[in-house]
CSV table of N, CA, C and O in Angstrom, one decimal:
chain,number,residue,atom,x,y,z
A,1,VAL,N,7.8,18.1,-24.2
A,1,VAL,CA,7.8,16.6,-23.1
A,1,VAL,C,6.7,16.3,-23.3
A,1,VAL,O,5.2,16.3,-24.4
A,2,GLN,N,7.2,15.1,-24.0
A,2,GLN,CA,5.9,14.0,-24.5
A,2,GLN,C,5.7,12.3,-23.5
A,2,GLN,O,6.6,12.3,-22.9
A,3,LEU,N,4.6,12.6,-23.0
A,3,LEU,CA,4.1,11.7,-22.2
A,3,LEU,C,3.2,10.6,-22.8
A,3,LEU,O,2.5,10.8,-24.0
A,4,VAL,N,3.9,9.1,-22.4
A,4,VAL,CA,2.9,8.2,-23.1
A,4,VAL,C,2.6,7.3,-22.0
A,4,VAL,O,3.4,6.6,-20.9
A,5,GLU,N,1.5,6.7,-21.8
A,5,GLU,CA,0.8,6.1,-21.0
A,5,GLU,C,0.7,4.6,-21.1
A,5,GLU,O,0.4,4.3,-22.2
A,6,SER,N,0.8,3.6,-20.2
A,6,SER,CA,0.3,2.1,-20.6
A,6,SER,C,0.0,1.3,-19.5
A,6,SER,O,0.3,1.9,-18.4
A,7,GLY,N,-0.5,0.3,-19.7
A,7,GLY,CA,-0.8,-0.2,-18.7
A,7,GLY,C,-2.4,-0.5,-18.3
A,7,GLY,O,-2.5,-1.4,-17.2
A,8,GLY,N,-3.0,0.2,-18.8
A,8,GLY,CA,-4.7,0.2,-18.5
A,8,GLY,C,-5.1,-1.3,-19.1
A,8,GLY,O,-4.4,-2.1,-19.9
A,9,GLY,N,-6.5,-1.4,-18.7
A,9,GLY,CA,-6.9,-2.8,-19.1
A,9,GLY,C,-8.4,-3.0,-18.4
A,9,GLY,O,-8.5,-2.4,-17.9
A,10,LEU,N,-8.7,-4.6,-18.8
A,10,LEU,CA,-9.9,-4.7,-18.1
A,10,LEU,C,-9.8,-6.0,-16.8
A,10,LEU,O,-8.8,-6.7,-17.4
A,11,VAL,N,-10.1,-5.3,-15.5
A,11,VAL,CA,-9.8,-6.2,-14.5
A,11,VAL,C,-11.4,-6.2,-13.9
A,11,VAL,O,-12.4,-5.7,-14.0
A,12,GLN,N,-11.3,-7.4,-12.8
A,12,GLN,CA,-12.6,-7.7,-12.0
A,12,GLN,C,-12.2,-6.7,-10.6
A,12,GLN,O,-11.0,-6.3,-10.1
A,13,ALA,N,-13.3,-6.3,-9.8
A,13,ALA,CA,-13.2,-5.4,-8.8
A,13,ALA,C,-12.6,-6.6,-7.7
A,13,ALA,O,-12.5,-7.5,-7.6
A,14,GLY,N,-11.4,-5.7,-7.2
A,14,GLY,CA,-10.5,-6.3,-5.7
A,14,GLY,C,-9.2,-6.6,-6.7
A,14,GLY,O,-8.4,-6.9,-6.0
A,15,ASP,N,-8.9,-6.3,-8.0
A,15,ASP,CA,-7.6,-6.8,-8.9
A,15,ASP,C,-7.0,-5.4,-8.5
A,15,ASP,O,-7.1,-4.5,-8.3
A,16,SER,N,-5.8,-5.5,-9.2
A,16,SER,CA,-4.5,-4.7,-9.1
A,16,SER,C,-4.4,-3.9,-10.4
A,16,SER,O,-4.1,-5.3,-11.3
A,17,LEU,N,-3.5,-3.1,-10.6
A,17,LEU,CA,-3.1,-2.7,-11.9
A,17,LEU,C,-2.2,-1.8,-11.8
A,17,LEU,O,-1.9,-1.0,-10.5
A,18,ARG,N,-0.9,-1.4,-12.7
A,18,ARG,CA,-0.1,-0.3,-12.7
A,18,ARG,C,0.3,0.2,-13.9
A,18,ARG,O,0.4,-0.4,-14.5
A,19,LEU,N,-0.1,1.3,-13.8
A,19,LEU,CA,0.0,2.1,-15.0
A,19,LEU,C,1.1,3.1,-15.2
A,19,LEU,O,1.9,3.3,-14.0
A,20,SER,N,1.5,3.0,-16.2
A,20,SER,CA,3.2,3.7,-16.4
A,20,SER,C,2.8,5.0,-17.2
A,20,SER,O,2.4,5.1,-18.2
A,21,CYS,N,3.9,5.8,-17.2
A,21,CYS,CA,3.8,7.1,-17.8
A,21,CYS,C,5.5,7.7,-18.3
A,21,CYS,O,6.2,7.8,-17.4
A,22,ALA,N,5.5,7.5,-19.5
A,22,ALA,CA,7.1,7.4,-19.6
A,22,ALA,C,7.2,9.0,-20.6
A,22,ALA,O,6.3,9.0,-21.4
A,23,GLU,N,8.3,9.3,-20.2
A,23,GLU,CA,8.3,10.9,-20.6
A,23,GLU,C,9.7,10.9,-21.5
A,23,GLU,O,10.9,10.1,-21.3
A,24,SER,N,9.9,11.0,-22.9
A,24,SER,CA,11.3,11.1,-23.6
A,24,SER,C,11.9,12.3,-23.6
A,24,SER,O,12.8,12.1,-24.5
A,25,SER,N,11.5,13.3,-23.5
A,25,SER,CA,12.4,14.8,-24.0
A,25,SER,C,13.9,14.7,-22.8
A,25,SER,O,14.3,15.6,-23.2
A,26,GLY,N,13.5,13.7,-21.8
A,26,GLY,CA,15.0,14.1,-21.1
A,26,GLY,C,15.0,15.4,-19.9
A,26,GLY,O,15.5,15.2,-19.4
A,27,THR,N,13.9,15.6,-19.8
A,27,THR,CA,13.2,16.8,-18.6
A,27,THR,C,12.3,16.2,-17.6
A,27,THR,O,12.1,17.3,-16.9
A,28,PHE,N,12.3,15.0,-17.6
A,28,PHE,CA,11.6,14.5,-16.5
A,28,PHE,C,11.7,15.2,-15.2
A,28,PHE,O,10.7,15.4,-14.6
A,29,ASN,N,12.8,15.3,-15.1
A,29,ASN,CA,13.1,15.5,-13.4
A,29,ASN,C,12.3,17.3,-13.3
A,29,ASN,O,12.9,17.5,-11.9
A,30,LEU,N,12.3,17.7,-14.2
A,30,LEU,CA,11.9,18.9,-14.1
A,30,LEU,C,10.6,19.5,-13.4
A,30,LEU,O,9.7,20.5,-12.8
A,31,TYR,N,9.8,18.4,-13.5
A,31,TYR,CA,8.2,18.6,-13.6
A,31,TYR,C,7.7,17.8,-12.4
A,31,TYR,O,8.0,16.8,-12.2
A,32,ALA,N,6.9,18.6,-11.8
A,32,ALA,CA,5.9,17.8,-11.0
A,32,ALA,C,4.8,16.7,-11.9
A,32,ALA,O,4.6,17.3,-13.3
A,33,MET,N,4.8,15.7,-11.5
A,33,MET,CA,3.6,14.6,-12.4
A,33,MET,C,2.3,14.5,-11.4
A,33,MET,O,2.3,14.3,-10.4
A,34,GLY,N,1.3,14.4,-12.7
A,34,GLY,CA,0.4,13.8,-12.0
A,34,GLY,C,-0.7,12.6,-12.8
A,34,GLY,O,-0.2,12.6,-13.8
A,35,TRP,N,-1.3,12.2,-12.1
A,35,TRP,CA,-2.6,11.1,-12.6
A,35,TRP,C,-4.3,12.1,-12.5
A,35,TRP,O,-4.1,12.2,-11.6
A,36,PHE,N,-4.9,11.7,-13.5
A,36,PHE,CA,-6.2,12.4,-13.7
A,36,PHE,C,-6.8,11.3,-14.7
A,36,PHE,O,-6.4,10.6,-15.2
A,37,ARG,N,-8.2,11.5,-14.1
A,37,ARG,CA,-9.2,10.7,-14.6
A,37,ARG,C,-10.4,11.2,-15.2
A,37,ARG,O,-10.7,11.8,-14.2
A,38,GLN,N,-11.2,10.5,-16.2
A,38,GLN,CA,-12.3,11.0,-16.8
A,38,GLN,C,-12.9,9.6,-16.8
A,38,GLN,O,-12.8,9.0,-17.6
A,39,ALA,N,-14.1,9.9,-16.0
A,39,ALA,CA,-15.3,8.8,-16.6
A,39,ALA,C,-16.3,9.5,-17.4
A,39,ALA,O,-16.5,10.8,-17.5
A,40,PRO,N,-17.0,8.3,-18.2
A,40,PRO,CA,-18.1,9.2,-19.3
A,40,PRO,C,-19.0,9.9,-18.4
A,40,PRO,O,-19.3,9.2,-17.5
A,41,GLY,N,-19.2,11.2,-19.1
A,41,GLY,CA,-20.3,12.1,-18.7
A,41,GLY,C,-19.8,12.5,-17.1
A,41,GLY,O,-20.9,13.3,-16.9
A,42,LYS,N,-18.4,12.7,-16.8
A,42,LYS,CA,-18.1,13.1,-15.7
A,42,LYS,C,-16.6,14.3,-15.9
A,42,LYS,O,-16.4,14.1,-16.8
A,43,GLU,N,-16.5,14.6,-15.3
A,43,GLU,CA,-15.8,16.1,-15.4
A,43,GLU,C,-14.2,15.3,-15.1
A,43,GLU,O,-14.4,14.2,-14.3
A,44,ARG,N,-12.9,15.8,-15.5
A,44,ARG,CA,-11.8,14.9,-15.7
A,44,ARG,C,-11.5,15.5,-13.9
A,44,ARG,O,-11.7,16.4,-13.3
A,45,GLU,N,-10.4,14.3,-13.1
A,45,GLU,CA,-10.7,14.3,-11.8
A,45,GLU,C,-9.4,14.1,-11.5
A,45,GLU,O,-8.4,13.1,-12.5
A,46,LYS,N,-8.6,14.8,-11.0
A,46,LYS,CA,-7.3,14.8,-10.3
A,46,LYS,C,-7.1,13.4,-9.2
A,46,LYS,O,-8.0,13.8,-8.4
A,47,VAL,N,-6.5,12.3,-9.4
A,47,VAL,CA,-6.2,11.5,-8.9
A,47,VAL,C,-5.0,11.2,-8.0
A,47,VAL,O,-5.3,11.1,-6.8
A,48,ALA,N,-3.9,11.7,-8.1
A,48,ALA,CA,-2.6,11.6,-7.5
A,48,ALA,C,-2.1,12.6,-8.4
A,48,ALA,O,-1.6,12.9,-9.5
A,49,ALA,N,-0.6,13.2,-7.3
A,49,ALA,CA,0.3,14.0,-8.0
A,49,ALA,C,1.7,13.8,-7.0
A,49,ALA,O,1.5,13.4,-5.8
A,50,VAL,N,2.8,14.0,-7.6
A,50,VAL,CA,4.0,13.7,-7.2
A,50,VAL,C,4.8,14.8,-7.4
A,50,VAL,O,5.1,15.3,-8.6
A,51,ASP,N,5.6,15.5,-6.2
A,51,ASP,CA,6.6,16.4,-6.9
A,51,ASP,C,7.8,15.8,-7.8
A,51,ASP,O,7.8,14.9,-7.8
A,52,LYS,N,8.5,16.8,-8.3
A,52,LYS,CA,9.5,16.6,-9.2
A,52,LYS,C,10.4,15.7,-8.6
A,52,LYS,O,11.5,15.2,-8.8
A,53,TYR,N,11.1,15.7,-7.2
A,53,TYR,CA,11.9,15.0,-6.3
A,53,TYR,C,11.3,13.6,-5.8
A,53,TYR,O,12.1,12.9,-5.4
A,54,GLY,N,10.2,14.1,-6.1
A,54,GLY,CA,9.4,12.4,-5.5
A,54,GLY,C,9.5,12.2,-4.0
A,54,GLY,O,9.2,10.9,-3.7
A,55,LYS,N,9.5,13.3,-3.6
A,55,LYS,CA,9.2,13.1,-2.0
A,55,LYS,C,7.6,13.7,-1.5
A,55,LYS,O,7.2,12.9,-0.1
A,56,THR,N,7.1,14.4,-2.3
A,56,THR,CA,5.7,14.8,-1.9
A,56,THR,C,4.5,14.5,-2.6
A,56,THR,O,4.9,14.7,-3.7
A,57,THR,N,3.7,13.9,-2.2
A,57,THR,CA,2.4,13.5,-2.8
A,57,THR,C,0.9,13.8,-2.1
A,57,THR,O,1.0,14.0,-1.0
A,58,ASN,N,0.3,13.7,-3.1
A,58,ASN,CA,-1.1,14.3,-2.5
A,58,ASN,C,-2.2,13.3,-3.2
A,58,ASN,O,-1.8,12.7,-4.7
A,59,TYR,N,-3.5,12.7,-2.9
A,59,TYR,CA,-4.1,12.0,-3.7
A,59,TYR,C,-5.8,12.1,-3.1
A,59,TYR,O,-5.9,13.0,-2.2
A,60,ALA,N,-6.5,12.1,-4.3
A,60,ALA,CA,-7.9,12.0,-4.1
A,60,ALA,C,-8.5,11.2,-3.2
A,60,ALA,O,-8.3,10.4,-2.8
A,61,ASP,N,-9.6,11.6,-2.3
A,61,ASP,CA,-10.2,10.7,-1.0
A,61,ASP,C,-10.8,9.6,-1.4
A,61,ASP,O,-10.3,8.8,-0.7
A,62,SER,N,-11.0,9.6,-2.9
A,62,SER,CA,-11.8,8.4,-3.2
A,62,SER,C,-10.4,7.4,-3.5
A,62,SER,O,-10.9,6.0,-3.7
A,63,VAL,N,-9.3,7.3,-3.1
A,63,VAL,CA,-8.1,6.3,-3.9
A,63,VAL,C,-7.1,6.1,-2.7
A,63,VAL,O,-6.6,5.7,-3.1
A,64,LYS,N,-7.1,7.1,-1.7
A,64,LYS,CA,-6.3,7.3,-0.7
A,64,LYS,C,-6.1,5.8,0.0
A,64,LYS,O,-7.3,5.5,0.2
A,65,GLY,N,-5.2,5.2,0.3
A,65,GLY,CA,-5.0,4.2,0.8
A,65,GLY,C,-5.3,3.1,-0.4
A,65,GLY,O,-4.6,1.7,0.2
A,66,ARG,N,-5.4,3.3,-1.3
A,66,ARG,CA,-5.8,2.1,-2.6
A,66,ARG,C,-4.8,2.4,-3.6
A,66,ARG,O,-4.1,1.5,-4.1
A,67,PHE,N,-4.2,3.5,-3.9
A,67,PHE,CA,-3.3,3.7,-5.1
A,67,PHE,C,-2.0,4.6,-4.5
A,67,PHE,O,-2.4,5.6,-3.6
A,68,THR,N,-1.2,4.0,-5.6
A,68,THR,CA,0.2,5.0,-4.8
A,68,THR,C,0.7,5.5,-6.2
A,68,THR,O,0.9,4.9,-7.3
A,69,ILE,N,1.5,6.7,-5.9
A,69,ILE,CA,2.0,7.5,-7.0
A,69,ILE,C,3.6,7.3,-6.8
A,69,ILE,O,4.0,7.6,-5.7
A,70,ASN,N,4.4,7.3,-7.7
A,70,ASN,CA,5.9,7.2,-7.5
A,70,ASN,C,6.6,7.7,-8.6
A,70,ASN,O,5.8,7.2,-10.1
A,71,ARG,N,8.0,8.1,-8.7
A,71,ARG,CA,8.4,8.4,-9.9
A,71,ARG,C,9.8,6.9,-9.8
A,71,ARG,O,10.1,6.5,-8.7
A,72,GLY,N,9.7,6.4,-11.0
A,72,GLY,CA,10.7,5.2,-11.0
A,72,GLY,C,12.4,5.9,-10.8
A,72,GLY,O,12.7,6.9,-11.2
A,73,ILE,N,13.1,4.9,-10.3
A,73,ILE,CA,14.5,5.2,-10.2
A,73,ILE,C,15.0,5.2,-11.7
A,73,ILE,O,16.1,6.3,-11.2
A,74,ALA,N,14.5,5.0,-12.6
A,74,ALA,CA,15.3,5.3,-13.6
A,74,ALA,C,15.1,6.6,-14.0
A,74,ALA,O,16.0,7.2,-15.1
A,75,GLY,N,14.5,7.3,-13.8
A,75,GLY,CA,14.7,8.7,-14.3
A,75,GLY,C,13.5,9.5,-15.2
A,75,GLY,O,13.7,10.3,-15.3
A,76,ASN,N,13.1,8.7,-15.4
A,76,ASN,CA,12.1,9.2,-17.1
A,76,ASN,C,10.5,8.2,-16.7
A,76,ASN,O,9.7,8.7,-18.0
A,77,THR,N,10.1,8.0,-16.1
A,77,THR,CA,8.9,7.0,-15.8
A,77,THR,C,8.2,6.9,-14.2
A,77,THR,O,8.7,7.3,-13.4
A,78,MET,N,6.9,7.5,-14.5
A,78,MET,CA,6.1,7.6,-13.1
A,78,MET,C,5.1,6.4,-13.0
A,78,MET,O,4.8,6.2,-14.3
A,79,TYR,N,4.7,5.8,-12.3
A,79,TYR,CA,3.8,4.9,-12.2
A,79,TYR,C,2.6,5.4,-11.0
A,79,TYR,O,2.7,6.2,-10.2
A,80,LEU,N,1.4,4.7,-11.2
A,80,LEU,CA,0.5,4.6,-10.5
A,80,LEU,C,0.0,2.9,-10.2
A,80,LEU,O,-0.4,2.5,-11.2
A,81,GLN,N,0.5,2.8,-8.8
A,81,GLN,CA,0.0,1.5,-8.4
A,81,GLN,C,-1.5,1.6,-8.2
A,81,GLN,O,-1.8,2.5,-6.9
A,82,MET,N,-2.5,0.5,-8.7
A,82,MET,CA,-4.1,0.6,-8.2
A,82,MET,C,-4.4,-0.5,-7.5
A,82,MET,O,-4.2,-1.5,-8.3
A,83,ASN,N,-4.7,-0.5,-6.4
A,83,ASN,CA,-4.9,-2.1,-5.6
A,83,ASN,C,-6.6,-1.8,-5.4
A,83,ASN,O,-7.2,-0.7,-5.2
A,84,SER,N,-7.2,-2.8,-5.1
A,84,SER,CA,-8.3,-3.2,-4.5
A,84,SER,C,-9.2,-1.9,-5.4
A,84,SER,O,-10.0,-1.5,-5.1
A,85,LEU,N,-9.2,-2.5,-6.8
A,85,LEU,CA,-9.8,-1.5,-7.5
A,85,LEU,C,-11.4,-1.7,-7.4
A,85,LEU,O,-11.9,-3.1,-7.1
A,86,LYS,N,-12.2,-0.9,-7.8
A,86,LYS,CA,-13.8,-0.9,-7.8
A,86,LYS,C,-14.0,-0.2,-9.0
A,86,LYS,O,-13.8,0.1,-9.5
A,87,PRO,N,-15.0,-0.6,-9.4
A,87,PRO,CA,-16.2,-0.3,-10.7
A,87,PRO,C,-16.1,1.2,-11.0
A,87,PRO,O,-16.1,1.6,-12.0
A,88,GLU,N,-16.4,1.8,-9.8
A,88,GLU,CA,-16.1,3.2,-10.1
A,88,GLU,C,-14.9,3.9,-10.1
A,88,GLU,O,-14.9,5.0,-10.7
A,89,ASP,N,-13.7,3.4,-10.4
A,89,ASP,CA,-12.6,3.3,-10.8
A,89,ASP,C,-12.2,3.5,-12.3
A,89,ASP,O,-11.3,3.7,-12.7
A,90,THR,N,-13.2,3.1,-12.8
A,90,THR,CA,-13.4,2.8,-14.4
A,90,THR,C,-13.4,4.1,-15.0
A,90,THR,O,-14.4,5.0,-14.7
A,91,ALA,N,-12.4,4.1,-15.9
A,91,ALA,CA,-12.0,5.8,-16.6
A,91,ALA,C,-11.2,5.8,-17.4
A,91,ALA,O,-10.6,4.6,-17.5
A,92,VAL,N,-10.8,6.7,-18.2
A,92,VAL,CA,-9.7,6.9,-18.9
A,92,VAL,C,-8.4,7.7,-17.7
A,92,VAL,O,-9.0,8.4,-17.7
A,93,TYR,N,-7.3,7.0,-18.0
A,93,TYR,CA,-6.5,7.7,-17.0
A,93,TYR,C,-5.5,8.5,-18.0
A,93,TYR,O,-5.0,7.9,-18.8
A,94,TYR,N,-5.1,9.7,-17.3
A,94,TYR,CA,-4.0,10.7,-18.3
A,94,TYR,C,-3.0,10.7,-17.3
A,94,TYR,O,-3.0,11.3,-16.2
A,95,CYS,N,-1.7,10.7,-17.8
A,95,CYS,CA,-0.7,11.7,-17.2
A,95,CYS,C,-0.3,12.6,-17.8
A,95,CYS,O,-0.8,13.1,-18.6
A,96,ALA,N,0.1,13.7,-16.7
A,96,ALA,CA,0.1,14.9,-16.8
A,96,ALA,C,1.4,15.4,-16.3
A,96,ALA,O,2.2,14.8,-15.2
A,97,ALA,N,1.9,16.7,-16.8
A,97,ALA,CA,3.4,17.3,-16.4
A,97,ALA,C,3.3,18.7,-16.2
A,97,ALA,O,2.3,19.2,-16.7
A,98,ASP,N,3.7,19.3,-14.8
A,98,ASP,CA,3.7,20.6,-15.0
A,98,ASP,C,5.0,21.2,-14.0
A,98,ASP,O,5.4,20.4,-13.1
A,99,LEU,N,5.1,22.1,-14.2
A,99,LEU,CA,6.7,23.0,-13.4
A,99,LEU,C,5.6,23.0,-11.7
A,99,LEU,O,6.9,22.9,-11.1
A,100,ASP,N,4.7,23.3,-11.8
A,100,ASP,CA,4.1,23.7,-10.4
A,100,ASP,C,3.2,22.7,-10.0
A,100,ASP,O,2.3,21.9,-10.3
A,101,TYR,N,3.9,21.8,-8.7
A,101,TYR,CA,3.1,20.9,-8.2
A,101,TYR,C,1.6,21.4,-8.0
A,101,TYR,O,1.1,20.2,-7.7
A,102,TYR,N,1.4,22.3,-7.4
A,102,TYR,CA,0.3,22.9,-7.2
A,102,TYR,C,-0.5,23.1,-7.7
A,102,TYR,O,-1.8,23.8,-7.8
A,103,SER,N,-0.4,23.2,-9.0
A,103,SER,CA,-1.3,23.4,-10.4
A,103,SER,C,-2.5,22.8,-10.3
A,103,SER,O,-2.6,21.5,-10.2
A,104,THR,N,-3.6,23.7,-10.8
A,104,THR,CA,-4.7,22.7,-11.1
A,104,THR,C,-4.8,22.6,-12.4
A,104,THR,O,-6.1,22.1,-12.8
A,105,MET,N,-4.0,23.1,-12.8
A,105,MET,CA,-4.1,22.9,-14.6
A,105,MET,C,-2.7,22.9,-15.4
A,105,MET,O,-2.1,23.4,-15.9
A,106,TYR,N,-2.7,21.4,-15.3
A,106,TYR,CA,-1.2,20.7,-15.8
A,106,TYR,C,-0.9,20.9,-17.2
A,106,TYR,O,-2.1,21.2,-18.2
A,107,TYR,N,0.3,21.4,-17.5
A,107,TYR,CA,0.3,21.8,-19.0
A,107,TYR,C,0.4,20.8,-20.0
A,107,TYR,O,0.1,20.7,-20.9
A,108,TYR,N,1.2,19.7,-19.7
A,108,TYR,CA,1.5,18.7,-20.5
A,108,TYR,C,0.7,17.7,-20.2
A,108,TYR,O,0.4,17.0,-19.2
A,109,TRP,N,0.0,16.8,-21.2
A,109,TRP,CA,-0.9,15.9,-21.1
A,109,TRP,C,-0.6,14.6,-22.1
A,109,TRP,O,0.1,14.8,-23.2
A,110,GLY,N,-0.8,13.6,-21.5
A,110,GLY,CA,-0.8,12.4,-22.2
A,110,GLY,C,-1.6,11.8,-23.3
A,110,GLY,O,-2.9,12.9,-23.0
A,111,GLN,N,-1.8,10.8,-24.0
A,111,GLN,CA,-2.9,10.3,-24.7
A,111,GLN,C,-3.9,9.9,-24.0
A,111,GLN,O,-5.4,9.5,-24.3
A,112,GLY,N,-3.8,9.1,-22.9
A,112,GLY,CA,-4.7,8.4,-21.8
A,112,GLY,C,-4.7,7.1,-22.0
A,112,GLY,O,-4.2,6.6,-23.3
A,113,THR,N,-5.1,6.3,-21.3
A,113,THR,CA,-5.1,4.5,-21.1
A,113,THR,C,-6.5,4.7,-20.5
A,113,THR,O,-6.8,4.6,-19.3
A,114,GLN,N,-7.2,3.5,-21.2
A,114,GLN,CA,-8.3,3.0,-20.6
A,114,GLN,C,-8.3,2.0,-19.3
A,114,GLN,O,-7.7,1.0,-19.7
A,115,VAL,N,-8.9,2.1,-18.1
A,115,VAL,CA,-9.1,0.9,-17.1
A,115,VAL,C,-10.5,0.9,-17.0
A,115,VAL,O,-11.4,2.1,-16.5
A,116,THR,N,-11.1,-0.5,-17.2
A,116,THR,CA,-12.3,-0.7,-16.8
A,116,THR,C,-12.2,-1.8,-16.1
A,116,THR,O,-11.6,-3.0,-15.7
A,117,VAL,N,-12.9,-1.5,-14.8
A,117,VAL,CA,-13.1,-2.4,-13.4
A,117,VAL,C,-14.4,-3.0,-13.3
A,117,VAL,O,-15.5,-2.7,-13.3
A,118,SER,N,-14.8,-4.3,-14.0
A,118,SER,CA,-16.0,-5.1,-13.8
A,118,SER,C,-16.3,-5.5,-12.1
A,118,SER,O,-15.3,-5.9,-11.6
A,119,SER,N,-17.6,-5.5,-12.1
A,119,SER,CA,-17.7,-5.9,-10.8
A,119,SER,C,-18.1,-7.7,-10.7
A,119,SER,O,-18.4,-8.1,-11.6
């Protein structure tokens, strides 16, 4: 499983960004997918997850109502739509995959994409 994130960047507070995670092995539909983030000096935080069917999702309280995770129709890409961004959303965002939707230790990881939100 190879995961490649894209879509990060520098935005202002209140702006939106959409992160993408592309999987190239052809086994995308076997895995639950998640987005994690890590800010400087902080532990990695699980932001959102979606099951392999794209039906069940969960979100960290800090992003509920602002972020939306979904699996693309094409079948090999996952997205994180981030609206009303805040400076505290600044972090490196990682895409991850695991066979277990409820896993707390996802097995496969992307390289990360930087999101910076200025005030």
